[in-house]
CSV table of C-alpha atoms in Angstrom, one decimal:
chain,number,residue,atom,x,y,z
A,2,UNK,CA,7.5,36.8,-35.8
A,3,UNK,CA,6.0,39.8,-34.0
A,4,UNK,CA,3.2,38.8,-37.1
A,5,UNK,CA,2.5,36.2,-35.9
A,6,UNK,CA,1.7,36.6,-32.2
A,7,UNK,CA,-0.9,39.4,-33.6
A,8,UNK,CA,-2.2,36.2,-35.4
A,9,UNK,CA,-2.6,34.7,-32.2
A,10,UNK,CA,-3.4,37.6,-30.3
A,11,UNK,CA,-6.4,38.2,-33.7
A,12,UNK,CA,-7.1,34.2,-33.2
A,13,UNK,CA,-7.5,34.4,-29.3
A,14,UNK,CA,-9.5,37.6,-28.5
A,15,UNK,CA,-12.2,36.1,-32.0
A,16,UNK,CA,-12.1,32.2,-31.6
A,17,UNK,CA,-11.9,33.0,-28.0
A,18,UNK,CA,-13.7,35.5,-26.7
A,19,UNK,CA,-15.4,34.1,-24.5
A,20,UNK,CA,-13.0,32.4,-22.3
A,21,UNK,CA,-11.9,33.7,-19.7
A,22,UNK,CA,-8.8,33.5,-18.6
A,23,UNK,CA,-8.0,30.9,-15.4
A,24,UNK,CA,-6.2,28.1,-13.2
A,25,UNK,CA,-7.2,25.0,-13.4
A,26,UNK,CA,-5.9,25.1,-9.8
A,27,UNK,CA,-9.8,24.8,-8.7
A,28,UNK,CA,-10.4,21.8,-11.7
A,29,UNK,CA,-11.6,18.1,-10.9
A,30,UNK,CA,-12.8,16.0,-13.7
A,31,UNK,CA,-16.4,13.8,-13.2
A,32,UNK,CA,-15.9,10.0,-14.7
A,33,UNK,CA,-19.4,8.7,-16.9
A,34,UNK,CA,-18.9,5.4,-16.3
A,35,UNK,CA,-21.6,4.4,-18.6
A,36,UNK,CA,-21.8,7.1,-21.4
A,37,UNK,CA,-18.6,7.3,-21.7
A,38,UNK,CA,-18.0,10.9,-20.8
A,39,UNK,CA,-16.4,12.9,-18.7
A,40,UNK,CA,-17.4,16.1,-17.0
A,41,UNK,CA,-14.6,19.0,-15.7
A,42,UNK,CA,-16.3,20.8,-12.3
A,43,UNK,CA,-15.0,23.7,-10.2
A,44,UNK,CA,-14.5,23.4,-6.7
A,45,UNK,CA,-15.4,27.6,-6.1
A,46,UNK,CA,-18.4,27.5,-7.1
A,47,UNK,CA,-19.6,25.2,-7.4
A,48,UNK,CA,-20.4,23.9,-10.4
A,49,UNK,CA,-20.0,21.8,-13.9
A,50,UNK,CA,-18.1,23.3,-16.3
A,51,UNK,CA,-19.4,21.0,-19.6
A,52,UNK,CA,-19.0,17.7,-20.2
A,53,UNK,CA,-16.8,16.3,-22.9
A,54,UNK,CA,-18.3,12.7,-24.3
A,55,UNK,CA,-16.2,10.0,-26.9
A,56,UNK,CA,-13.4,8.5,-24.6
A,57,UNK,CA,-14.9,4.4,-25.0
A,58,UNK,CA,-15.1,2.1,-22.0
A,59,UNK,CA,-14.6,4.2,-19.0
A,60,UNK,CA,-16.4,1.8,-17.0
A,61,UNK,CA,-13.0,1.3,-14.1
A,62,UNK,CA,-11.8,4.9,-15.0
A,63,UNK,CA,-8.9,6.8,-13.5
A,64,UNK,CA,-6.6,9.7,-14.6
A,65,UNK,CA,-3.5,11.2,-14.0
A,66,UNK,CA,-2.8,14.9,-14.8
A,67,UNK,CA,-0.1,16.9,-16.3
A,68,UNK,CA,2.9,18.5,-14.3
A,69,UNK,CA,0.7,21.7,-14.6
A,70,UNK,CA,-2.6,20.6,-13.9
A,71,UNK,CA,-3.6,21.1,-17.3
A,72,UNK,CA,-4.8,17.9,-19.2
A,73,UNK,CA,-6.1,14.8,-17.8
A,74,UNK,CA,-5.7,11.6,-18.6
A,75,UNK,CA,-8.0,9.5,-18.2
A,76,UNK,CA,-6.6,5.2,-18.8
A,77,UNK,CA,-10.3,3.0,-21.0
A,78,UNK,CA,-11.1,-0.3,-19.5
A,79,UNK,CA,-11.1,-0.5,-23.4
A,80,UNK,CA,-6.9,0.5,-23.1
A,81,UNK,CA,-8.2,3.8,-24.8
A,82,UNK,CA,-5.2,6.7,-22.9
A,83,UNK,CA,-7.0,9.9,-23.7
A,84,UNK,CA,-5.1,13.4,-23.4
A,85,UNK,CA,-7.6,15.9,-22.6
A,86,UNK,CA,-7.2,19.6,-22.0
A,87,UNK,CA,-9.0,20.9,-19.0
A,88,UNK,CA,-8.8,24.1,-20.5
A,89,UNK,CA,-10.1,24.5,-23.2
A,90,UNK,CA,-12.0,21.1,-22.3
A,91,UNK,CA,-11.7,18.9,-25.3
A,92,UNK,CA,-9.8,15.8,-26.5
A,93,UNK,CA,-6.2,16.4,-27.1
A,94,UNK,CA,-5.0,13.5,-28.7
A,95,UNK,CA,-6.5,9.8,-27.8
A,96,UNK,CA,-5.3,6.3,-28.4
A,97,UNK,CA,-6.5,2.4,-27.8
A,98,UNK,CA,-2.4,1.3,-26.7
A,99,UNK,CA,-3.5,-2.3,-25.6
A,100,UNK,CA,-7.1,-4.5,-25.3
A,101,UNK,CA,-8.1,-3.7,-21.7
A,102,UNK,CA,-6.3,-1.6,-19.1
A,103,UNK,CA,-6.5,-0.7,-15.9
A,104,UNK,CA,-5.0,2.2,-15.1
A,105,UNK,CA,-2.1,4.6,-15.4
A,106,UNK,CA,0.5,7.1,-13.3
A,107,UNK,CA,2.4,9.9,-15.2
A,108,UNK,CA,7.1,10.5,-13.7
A,109,UNK,CA,8.2,11.7,-11.7
A,110,UNK,CA,10.1,15.3,-14.1
A,111,UNK,CA,5.4,14.6,-16.5
A,112,UNK,CA,7.6,13.8,-19.2
A,113,UNK,CA,5.9,9.1,-19.0
A,114,UNK,CA,2.3,8.2,-19.4
A,115,UNK,CA,2.8,4.2,-17.7
A,116,UNK,CA,-0.3,2.4,-18.6
A,117,UNK,CA,-1.0,-0.8,-16.4
A,118,UNK,CA,-3.2,-4.2,-18.5
A,119,UNK,CA,-4.4,-6.3,-18.5
A,120,UNK,CA,-4.8,-7.9,-22.2
A,121,UNK,CA,-2.4,-8.6,-23.2
A,122,UNK,CA,-0.2,-7.6,-20.3
A,123,UNK,CA,2.5,-5.0,-19.1
A,124,UNK,CA,3.0,-1.6,-19.0
A,125,UNK,CA,3.1,0.5,-21.5
A,126,UNK,CA,4.8,4.3,-21.1
A,127,UNK,CA,3.8,7.3,-23.8
A,128,UNK,CA,5.7,10.5,-24.5
A,129,UNK,CA,3.3,12.9,-22.1
A,130,UNK,CA,3.3,15.1,-25.5
A,131,UNK,CA,2.8,13.2,-27.8
A,132,UNK,CA,0.9,9.5,-26.9
A,133,UNK,CA,3.7,7.5,-28.6
A,134,UNK,CA,4.9,4.5,-27.5
A,135,UNK,CA,8.2,4.8,-26.1
A,136,UNK,CA,8.7,1.4,-24.7
A,137,UNK,CA,6.9,-1.4,-24.0
A,138,UNK,CA,7.5,-3.8,-20.4
A,139,UNK,CA,5.8,-7.0,-21.2
A,140,UNK,CA,4.9,-8.8,-18.1
A,141,UNK,CA,3.3,-11.9,-18.6
A,142,UNK,CA,0.2,-11.1,-16.0
A,143,UNK,CA,-2.6,-8.5,-15.6
A,144,UNK,CA,-1.1,-5.8,-13.5
A,145,UNK,CA,-2.4,-4.1,-11.2
A,146,UNK,CA,-1.4,-1.2,-8.0
A,147,UNK,CA,0.9,0.9,-10.6
A,148,UNK,CA,2.5,3.8,-9.2
A,149,UNK,CA,5.4,6.5,-10.0
A,150,UNK,CA,8.4,6.5,-8.0
A,151,UNK,CA,10.8,9.5,-7.0
A,152,UNK,CA,13.3,9.2,-8.8
A,153,UNK,CA,11.9,8.8,-12.4
A,154,UNK,CA,10.0,5.4,-12.3
A,155,UNK,CA,6.8,3.0,-11.4
A,156,UNK,CA,6.3,0.0,-9.3
A,157,UNK,CA,3.5,-1.8,-9.9
A,158,UNK,CA,1.7,-5.8,-9.3
A,159,UNK,CA,1.2,-8.7,-10.7
A,160,UNK,CA,-1.8,-9.6,-10.0
A,161,UNK,CA,-0.8,-13.5,-12.1
A,162,UNK,CA,2.2,-13.6,-11.0
A,163,UNK,CA,2.6,-13.1,-7.6
A,164,UNK,CA,5.2,-10.5,-8.1
A,165,UNK,CA,5.8,-7.1,-7.9
A,166,UNK,CA,8.3,-5.1,-10.3
A,167,UNK,CA,10.4,-1.8,-10.0
A,168,UNK,CA,11.0,-0.2,-13.2
A,169,UNK,CA,13.7,3.0,-13.2
A,170,UNK,CA,13.1,5.1,-16.1
A,171,UNK,CA,15.4,7.8,-15.5
A,172,UNK,CA,19.2,5.0,-16.9
A,173,UNK,CA,19.8,5.7,-20.3
A,174,UNK,CA,18.4,4.4,-24.1
A,175,UNK,CA,18.0,0.7,-23.9
A,176,UNK,CA,15.0,0.9,-21.9
A,177,UNK,CA,14.2,1.0,-18.0
A,178,UNK,CA,16.4,-1.0,-15.5
A,179,UNK,CA,14.1,-3.5,-13.7
A,180,UNK,CA,13.9,-4.8,-10.4
A,181,UNK,CA,11.8,-7.4,-10.0
A,182,UNK,CA,10.5,-8.9,-6.1
A,183,UNK,CA,9.9,-12.2,-5.9
A,184,UNK,CA,8.1,-14.2,-3.0
A,185,UNK,CA,5.1,-11.1,-2.3
A,186,UNK,CA,2.5,-13.2,-1.7
A,187,UNK,CA,-0.9,-14.3,-3.5
A,188,UNK,CA,-2.9,-12.6,-5.5
A,189,UNK,CA,-1.8,-8.7,-5.6
A,190,UNK,CA,-4.3,-6.8,-6.3
A,191,UNK,CA,-4.0,-3.2,-6.5
A,192,UNK,CA,-1.2,-1.7,-5.0
A,193,UNK,CA,-0.8,2.3,-3.3
A,194,UNK,CA,3.1,4.7,-2.8
A,195,UNK,CA,2.9,6.3,0.7
A,196,UNK,CA,2.7,10.6,0.2
A,197,UNK,CA,6.5,10.5,0.8
A,198,UNK,CA,6.7,8.2,-1.8
A,199,UNK,CA,8.9,6.4,0.7
A,200,UNK,CA,6.8,3.3,0.5
A,201,UNK,CA,4.7,0.8,-1.6
A,202,UNK,CA,1.6,-1.4,-0.4
A,203,UNK,CA,0.3,-4.4,-2.3
A,204,UNK,CA,-2.7,-5.6,-1.5
A,205,UNK,CA,-3.1,-9.4,-1.5
A,206,UNK,CA,-6.7,-11.4,-2.5
A,207,UNK,CA,-4.9,-15.3,-1.8
A,208,UNK,CA,-4.2,-14.0,1.8
A,209,UNK,CA,-4.8,-12.4,4.6
A,210,UNK,CA,-1.4,-9.8,4.8
A,211,UNK,CA,-0.3,-7.1,2.7
A,212,UNK,CA,3.2,-6.5,1.0
A,213,UNK,CA,5.3,-4.0,1.4
A,214,UNK,CA,8.6,-3.0,0.1
A,215,UNK,CA,10.8,0.5,1.4
A,216,UNK,CA,11.7,2.0,-0.9
A,217,UNK,CA,15.2,3.4,0.2
A,218,UNK,CA,15.4,-0.3,1.2
A,219,UNK,CA,14.9,-1.6,-2.0
A,220,UNK,CA,17.6,-4.9,-1.2
A,221,UNK,CA,15.7,-6.3,1.6
A,222,UNK,CA,13.4,-6.7,-0.9
A,223,UNK,CA,8.9,-7.6,0.4
A,224,UNK,CA,8.0,-8.1,3.9
A,225,UNK,CA,4.6,-8.5,4.9
A,226,UNK,CA,2.9,-7.0,6.7
A,227,UNK,CA,-0.6,-7.5,8.9
A,228,UNK,CA,-0.3,-10.8,8.4
A,229,UNK,CA,-3.3,-13.3,9.4
A,230,UNK,CA,-5.4,-10.1,10.4
A,231,UNK,CA,-8.6,-12.6,9.1
A,232,UNK,CA,-7.2,-15.0,12.0
A,233,UNK,CA,-8.3,-18.3,10.1
A,234,UNK,CA,-12.4,-17.0,8.9
A,235,UNK,CA,-13.9,-17.1,6.1
A,236,UNK,CA,-13.8,-14.2,4.4
A,237,UNK,CA,-17.2,-12.7,2.6
A,238,UNK,CA,-17.7,-12.7,-1.0
A,239,UNK,CA,-16.2,-10.5,-2.4
A,240,UNK,CA,-18.6,-7.9,-4.1
A,241,UNK,CA,-15.8,-5.5,-5.4
A,242,UNK,CA,-11.9,-5.3,-4.4
A,243,UNK,CA,-10.8,-2.4,-2.2
A,244,UNK,CA,-8.8,1.0,-4.6
A,245,UNK,CA,-6.1,1.0,-3.0
A,246,UNK,CA,-4.5,4.6,-4.3
A,247,UNK,CA,-6.0,7.0,-2.3
A,248,UNK,CA,-6.3,4.8,0.9
A,249,UNK,CA,-5.4,7.0,3.7
A,250,UNK,CA,-2.2,8.3,5.7
A,251,UNK,CA,-3.2,10.3,8.7
A,252,UNK,CA,-1.6,11.4,11.4
A,253,UNK,CA,1.5,8.5,11.6
A,254,UNK,CA,-1.2,5.7,10.7
A,255,UNK,CA,-2.5,4.0,7.9
A,256,UNK,CA,-5.7,3.0,7.0
A,257,UNK,CA,-6.2,-0.5,4.6
A,258,UNK,CA,-9.0,-2.5,3.6
A,259,UNK,CA,-9.2,-6.8,5.4
A,260,UNK,CA,-10.6,-8.2,1.7
A,261,UNK,CA,-13.4,-9.9,2.5
A,262,UNK,CA,-15.0,-8.3,5.7
A,263,UNK,CA,-16.0,-4.7,7.5
A,264,UNK,CA,-13.0,-4.3,8.8
A,265,UNK,CA,-10.5,-1.3,8.2
A,266,UNK,CA,-7.3,-2.6,9.3
A,267,UNK,CA,-4.4,0.0,11.4
A,268,UNK,CA,-1.1,-0.4,11.5
A,269,UNK,CA,1.8,2.5,12.6
A,270,UNK,CA,3.6,3.8,9.8
A,271,UNK,CA,6.6,3.2,12.0
A,272,UNK,CA,6.9,-0.4,12.1
A,273,UNK,CA,4.0,-1.6,10.2
A,274,UNK,CA,2.6,-3.6,13.4
A,275,UNK,CA,-1.6,-3.5,13.3
A,276,UNK,CA,-2.9,-1.2,16.2
A,277,UNK,CA,-5.9,-2.0,15.6
A,278,UNK,CA,-8.8,-2.6,13.4
A,279,UNK,CA,-12.0,-0.6,13.3
A,280,UNK,CA,-15.4,-1.8,12.5
A,281,UNK,CA,-17.0,-0.8,9.7
A,282,UNK,CA,-20.3,-0.8,7.3
A,283,UNK,CA,-19.4,-3.1,4.6
A,284,UNK,CA,-16.2,-4.1,3.2
A,285,UNK,CA,-14.8,-1.0,2.8
A,286,UNK,CA,-14.1,0.0,-1.1
A,287,UNK,CA,-11.8,3.9,-1.0
A,288,UNK,CA,-10.7,5.2,2.5
A,289,UNK,CA,-10.1,8.2,2.2
A,290,UNK,CA,-8.3,11.0,4.1
A,291,UNK,CA,-9.3,14.0,4.2
A,292,UNK,CA,-5.4,16.2,3.7
A,293,UNK,CA,-5.1,18.5,7.2
A,294,UNK,CA,-5.4,13.7,8.3
A,295,UNK,CA,-8.7,13.5,11.0
A,296,UNK,CA,-11.1,12.3,9.7
A,297,UNK,CA,-10.9,9.1,7.4
A,298,UNK,CA,-13.7,8.3,4.6
A,299,UNK,CA,-14.9,5.3,3.7
A,300,UNK,CA,-16.5,4.1,1.0
A,301,UNK,CA,-18.3,0.4,1.3
A,302,UNK,CA,-18.6,-2.2,-1.5
A,303,UNK,CA,-21.8,-3.8,-3.3
A,304,UNK,CA,-24.4,-4.2,-1.1
A,305,UNK,CA,-23.8,-2.4,1.0
A,306,UNK,CA,-22.7,0.5,-1.2
A,307,UNK,CA,-25.4,3.0,0.0
A,308,UNK,CA,-23.2,4.5,2.8
A,309,UNK,CA,-20.4,6.2,3.7
A,310,UNK,CA,-18.5,6.4,7.5
A,311,UNK,CA,-16.5,9.0,8.8
A,312,UNK,CA,-13.5,7.5,10.9
A,313,UNK,CA,-12.5,10.0,12.9
A,314,UNK,CA,-8.5,9.7,13.4
A,315,UNK,CA,-7.5,10.1,16.7
A,316,UNK,CA,-10.6,7.8,18.4
A,317,UNK,CA,-9.9,5.8,15.3
A,318,UNK,CA,-13.8,4.5,15.9
A,319,UNK,CA,-16.2,5.3,13.1
A,320,UNK,CA,-17.9,9.4,14.1
A,321,UNK,CA,-20.5,10.1,10.8
A,322,UNK,CA,-22.6,7.2,9.3
A,323,UNK,CA,-24.6,9.6,6.0
A,324,UNK,CA,-26.3,7.5,3.0
A,325,UNK,CA,-26.3,8.9,-0.3
A,326,UNK,CA,-27.8,6.3,-2.1
A,327,UNK,CA,-27.1,2.9,-3.7
A,328,UNK,CA,-23.8,3.1,-5.6
A,329,UNK,CA,-21.2,5.3,-3.7
A,330,UNK,CA,-18.7,4.6,-6.0
A,331,UNK,CA,-15.5,7.3,-5.3
A,332,UNK,CA,-14.0,10.0,-2.7
A,333,UNK,CA,-12.3,13.1,-3.4
A,334,UNK,CA,-11.3,15.8,-1.7
A,335,UNK,CA,-10.7,19.5,-2.2
A,336,UNK,CA,-7.2,20.0,-2.3
A,337,UNK,CA,-7.0,21.9,1.6
A,338,UNK,CA,-10.3,19.4,2.2
A,339,UNK,CA,-12.9,22.3,2.9
A,340,UNK,CA,-14.9,20.5,0.8
A,341,UNK,CA,-15.2,16.0,0.4
A,342,UNK,CA,-16.9,14.9,-3.5
A,343,UNK,CA,-18.7,11.7,-4.0
A,344,UNK,CA,-20.7,9.9,-6.1
A,345,UNK,CA,-23.4,8.4,-6.2
A,346,UNK,CA,-23.9,6.0,-9.4
A,347,UNK,CA,-27.3,5.1,-8.8
A,348,UNK,CA,-28.8,8.0,-7.8
A,349,UNK,CA,-27.0,10.1,-10.4
A,350,UNK,CA,-25.6,12.3,-9.1
A,351,UNK,CA,-22.2,14.0,-7.8
A,352,UNK,CA,-22.9,14.7,-4.2
A,353,UNK,CA,-20.5,18.4,-2.3
A,354,UNK,CA,-20.2,18.0,1.6
A,355,UNK,CA,-19.0,20.6,3.7
A,356,UNK,CA,-16.0,18.9,5.6
A,357,UNK,CA,-16.7,20.2,8.8
A,358,UNK,CA,-20.3,18.6,9.3
A,359,UNK,CA,-19.8,17.4,7.2
A,360,UNK,CA,-23.4,18.3,5.8
A,361,UNK,CA,-24.7,18.6,2.3
A,362,UNK,CA,-23.9,21.7,0.2
A,363,UNK,CA,-24.6,20.9,-3.3
A,364,UNK,CA,-25.7,18.0,-5.6
A,365,UNK,CA,-25.1,18.5,-9.2
A,366,UNK,CA,-26.1,15.8,-12.1
A,367,UNK,CA,-24.1,12.8,-13.7
A,368,UNK,CA,-24.3,10.0,-16.1
A,369,UNK,CA,-24.1,7.2,-13.9
A,370,UNK,CA,-20.7,9.0,-12.8
A,371,UNK,CA,-18.3,6.9,-11.3
A,372,UNK,CA,-14.4,8.1,-10.0
A,373,UNK,CA,-13.9,12.1,-8.9
A,374,UNK,CA,-10.4,12.2,-9.9
A,375,UNK,CA,-8.8,16.6,-8.5
A,376,UNK,CA,-7.0,18.3,-11.1
A,377,UNK,CA,-4.4,19.2,-7.3
A,378,UNK,CA,-3.2,15.1,-8.2
A,379,UNK,CA,-1.3,16.9,-10.6
A,380,UNK,CA,1.5,17.5,-8.0
A,381,UNK,CA,1.7,15.1,-5.3
A,382,UNK,CA,3.1,11.3,-6.0
A,383,UNK,CA,1.5,8.4,-5.8
A,384,UNK,CA,-1.4,10.5,-8.5
B,30,UNK,CA,-35.8,-43.5,-13.6
B,31,UNK,CA,-32.1,-41.9,-15.2
B,32,UNK,CA,-34.6,-40.8,-18.2
B,33,UNK,CA,-36.7,-38.8,-16.0
B,34,UNK,CA,-34.3,-37.6,-14.4
B,35,UNK,CA,-32.9,-36.7,-17.6
B,36,UNK,CA,-36.2,-35.2,-18.9
B,37,UNK,CA,-36.0,-33.2,-15.5
B,38,UNK,CA,-32.9,-31.7,-16.1
B,39,UNK,CA,-33.9,-30.9,-20.0
B,40,UNK,CA,-38.0,-28.8,-19.0
B,41,UNK,CA,-36.6,-27.7,-15.3
B,42,UNK,CA,-34.6,-24.2,-17.9
B,43,UNK,CA,-38.4,-23.3,-19.5
B,44,UNK,CA,-40.6,-24.4,-16.4
B,45,UNK,CA,-38.3,-21.7,-14.4
B,46,UNK,CA,-40.0,-18.8,-14.5
B,47,UNK,CA,-38.8,-15.4,-15.8
B,48,UNK,CA,-38.3,-12.9,-14.1
B,49,UNK,CA,-41.0,-10.2,-13.6
B,50,UNK,CA,-40.2,-7.0,-16.0
B,51,UNK,CA,-38.7,-4.5,-13.0
B,52,UNK,CA,-36.4,-7.3,-12.0
B,53,UNK,CA,-34.5,-7.7,-15.3
B,54,UNK,CA,-34.1,-3.9,-15.6
B,55,UNK,CA,-32.1,-4.1,-11.8
B,56,UNK,CA,-30.9,-8.0,-13.1
B,57,UNK,CA,-29.4,-5.2,-16.3
B,58,UNK,CA,-27.7,-3.5,-13.9
B,59,UNK,CA,-26.8,-4.7,-11.7
B,60,UNK,CA,-24.6,-6.5,-14.7
B,61,UNK,CA,-24.0,-4.0,-15.9
B,62,UNK,CA,-22.0,-2.1,-13.1
B,63,UNK,CA,-21.1,-5.1,-10.7
B,64,UNK,CA,-20.1,-7.5,-12.9
B,65,UNK,CA,-18.9,-5.5,-14.9
B,66,UNK,CA,-16.4,-3.9,-12.8
B,67,UNK,CA,-14.7,-6.9,-13.1
B,68,UNK,CA,-15.5,-7.8,-16.4
B,69,UNK,CA,-16.1,-4.7,-17.8
B,70,UNK,CA,-18.8,-3.0,-19.6
B,71,UNK,CA,-18.5,-3.8,-22.3
B,72,UNK,CA,-18.2,-7.6,-21.2
B,73,UNK,CA,-14.3,-8.4,-22.9
B,74,UNK,CA,-12.9,-8.8,-19.4
B,75,UNK,CA,-10.6,-7.4,-17.4
B,76,UNK,CA,-9.3,-8.5,-13.8
B,77,UNK,CA,-12.8,-11.4,-14.7
B,78,UNK,CA,-12.2,-13.4,-18.4
B,79,UNK,CA,-14.6,-11.9,-21.2
B,80,UNK,CA,-18.2,-12.2,-20.4
B,81,UNK,CA,-19.5,-11.9,-24.5
B,82,UNK,CA,-21.1,-14.6,-26.4
B,83,UNK,CA,-18.2,-16.1,-28.7
B,84,UNK,CA,-16.6,-16.4,-24.9
B,85,UNK,CA,-18.9,-18.3,-23.8
B,86,UNK,CA,-20.0,-20.5,-26.7
B,87,UNK,CA,-18.4,-23.5,-25.7
B,88,UNK,CA,-19.3,-23.2,-22.4
B,89,UNK,CA,-23.0,-25.5,-20.9
B,90,UNK,CA,-25.9,-23.2,-19.6
B,91,UNK,CA,-25.7,-25.3,-15.7
B,92,UNK,CA,-22.5,-24.1,-15.4
B,93,UNK,CA,-22.3,-21.0,-16.4
B,94,UNK,CA,-25.0,-21.5,-13.7
B,95,UNK,CA,-23.3,-22.6,-11.2
B,96,UNK,CA,-20.2,-20.7,-11.8
B,97,UNK,CA,-22.6,-17.6,-10.9
B,98,UNK,CA,-24.4,-18.5,-7.8
B,99,UNK,CA,-21.4,-20.8,-6.7
B,100,UNK,CA,-18.5,-18.8,-7.6
B,101,UNK,CA,-14.7,-20.2,-8.4
B,102,UNK,CA,-12.4,-20.9,-5.7
B,103,UNK,CA,-9.7,-19.6,-5.3
B,104,UNK,CA,-10.4,-16.8,-7.6
B,105,UNK,CA,-12.0,-13.2,-7.1
B,106,UNK,CA,-15.8,-14.3,-8.9
B,107,UNK,CA,-17.8,-14.3,-6.0
B,108,UNK,CA,-20.8,-16.2,-5.4
B,109,UNK,CA,-24.2,-14.4,-6.5
B,110,UNK,CA,-26.9,-17.6,-4.4
B,111,UNK,CA,-27.3,-14.6,-1.3
B,112,UNK,CA,-28.5,-12.2,-4.2
B,113,UNK,CA,-30.1,-14.3,-7.6
B,114,UNK,CA,-31.6,-17.2,-7.8
B,115,UNK,CA,-31.1,-19.9,-9.8
B,116,UNK,CA,-33.8,-19.0,-13.0
B,117,UNK,CA,-33.1,-15.5,-11.5
B,118,UNK,CA,-28.8,-17.1,-13.4
B,119,UNK,CA,-30.3,-19.0,-16.3
B,120,UNK,CA,-31.9,-15.9,-17.6
B,121,UNK,CA,-28.3,-14.2,-16.6
B,122,UNK,CA,-26.8,-16.4,-19.3
B,123,UNK,CA,-29.4,-16.0,-21.5
B,124,UNK,CA,-28.8,-13.0,-21.7
B,125,UNK,CA,-24.7,-12.8,-21.6
B,126,UNK,CA,-25.3,-15.7,-24.7
B,127,UNK,CA,-27.3,-13.1,-26.7
B,128,UNK,CA,-24.8,-10.5,-26.1
B,129,UNK,CA,-27.6,-8.1,-24.4
B,130,UNK,CA,-25.0,-8.2,-21.5
B,131,UNK,CA,-23.3,-5.1,-22.1
B,132,UNK,CA,-26.8,-2.9,-21.9
B,133,UNK,CA,-25.9,0.7,-23.2
């Protein structure tokens, strides 16, 4: 035993002499969507620590993090599931688990990674350590909006099935116990879970409104909220679907996208009634609340994706309008909200703002960057 | 008369101007990123159907051009008429048929 430890120490000293000990709390990933690569970034300096290649088709890629925030699980469009070691800066394992995937989630205890698939549909559960398949949940539909729920489970929506399923993975060896919610509305396109893990909200493409499930009272079924928000007006063509994960819940209010409209809807989280609709620059894609909840940052769909707006959550109006450049794909705060990172795809750069101004403090080169995912997501429900 | 219309339909595609090289670069970018966000950067499909040559083989050009310009009501496929001319849509169809959708 002692010999083995000495050997390990020697190996560490020689092979990794330049690698200092460090934590991962200030690390993040930048997805480079067109080149199948990611950069590992560090927000304290801020700087890039390096690039990892060979992750496949990363259009629409996202990632979740292990509970020790050392590993990232990257979900690629081509069904690739890649486990990265952020500290070693390398791929630890990689599998191609389906023909076409859209996203994933990690269980509350960190043991299971769930992947939502378009082709052949369904959800697959993998052992987070080995990436071995643990369970397959066929759905007969494209799956969207998957999130972890408190108590060992996952919840997700069926785009073609007009349903929401809750999979309880904590019960025995016989596979997950499924609760299926019907009558949720037409064509759910994405979903989110509120920061406290209590409510799941699916956005609907097929109608004006969203579906809400109270996980404290699943027997009550799905409830329609903000129904008819378009008041019968014809929606605009939707050139990019809004993304709900990371959508803003701040100060007792939920900020939600009005699909096909230049509006952010605001609902009171106590009764889920609409408070107002805030007119914005374009069709919102992401709206992300600064961790303290005072501001909500919003980006927009093509062809208005050169702009970012900052909503004042107290006044419920746009406070700032920024023009970072064409193709603003994603927004991510540092865990305490001192910085906002955003990706400008067509400018091949990531911009970092001091959120107090807001003012630009740094910019890093990146190849067609899309998602920016901080390792601190490891400790948030629904991420 | 009918014969003339048929003839016009036959020669129309060739008579339409090709996009300029600069515009072709913009269209490639649009196909890769904005079509790719639903159909995949490799055109293997996603929320939208695959756009690989074999997936399009049994669909006539005119149909595909109309889908691009007019969208598919009831699905997330939006109409691109505001941004693309008919000749640009036809050029995109040609590129997809050649497997040039994946422009990486």
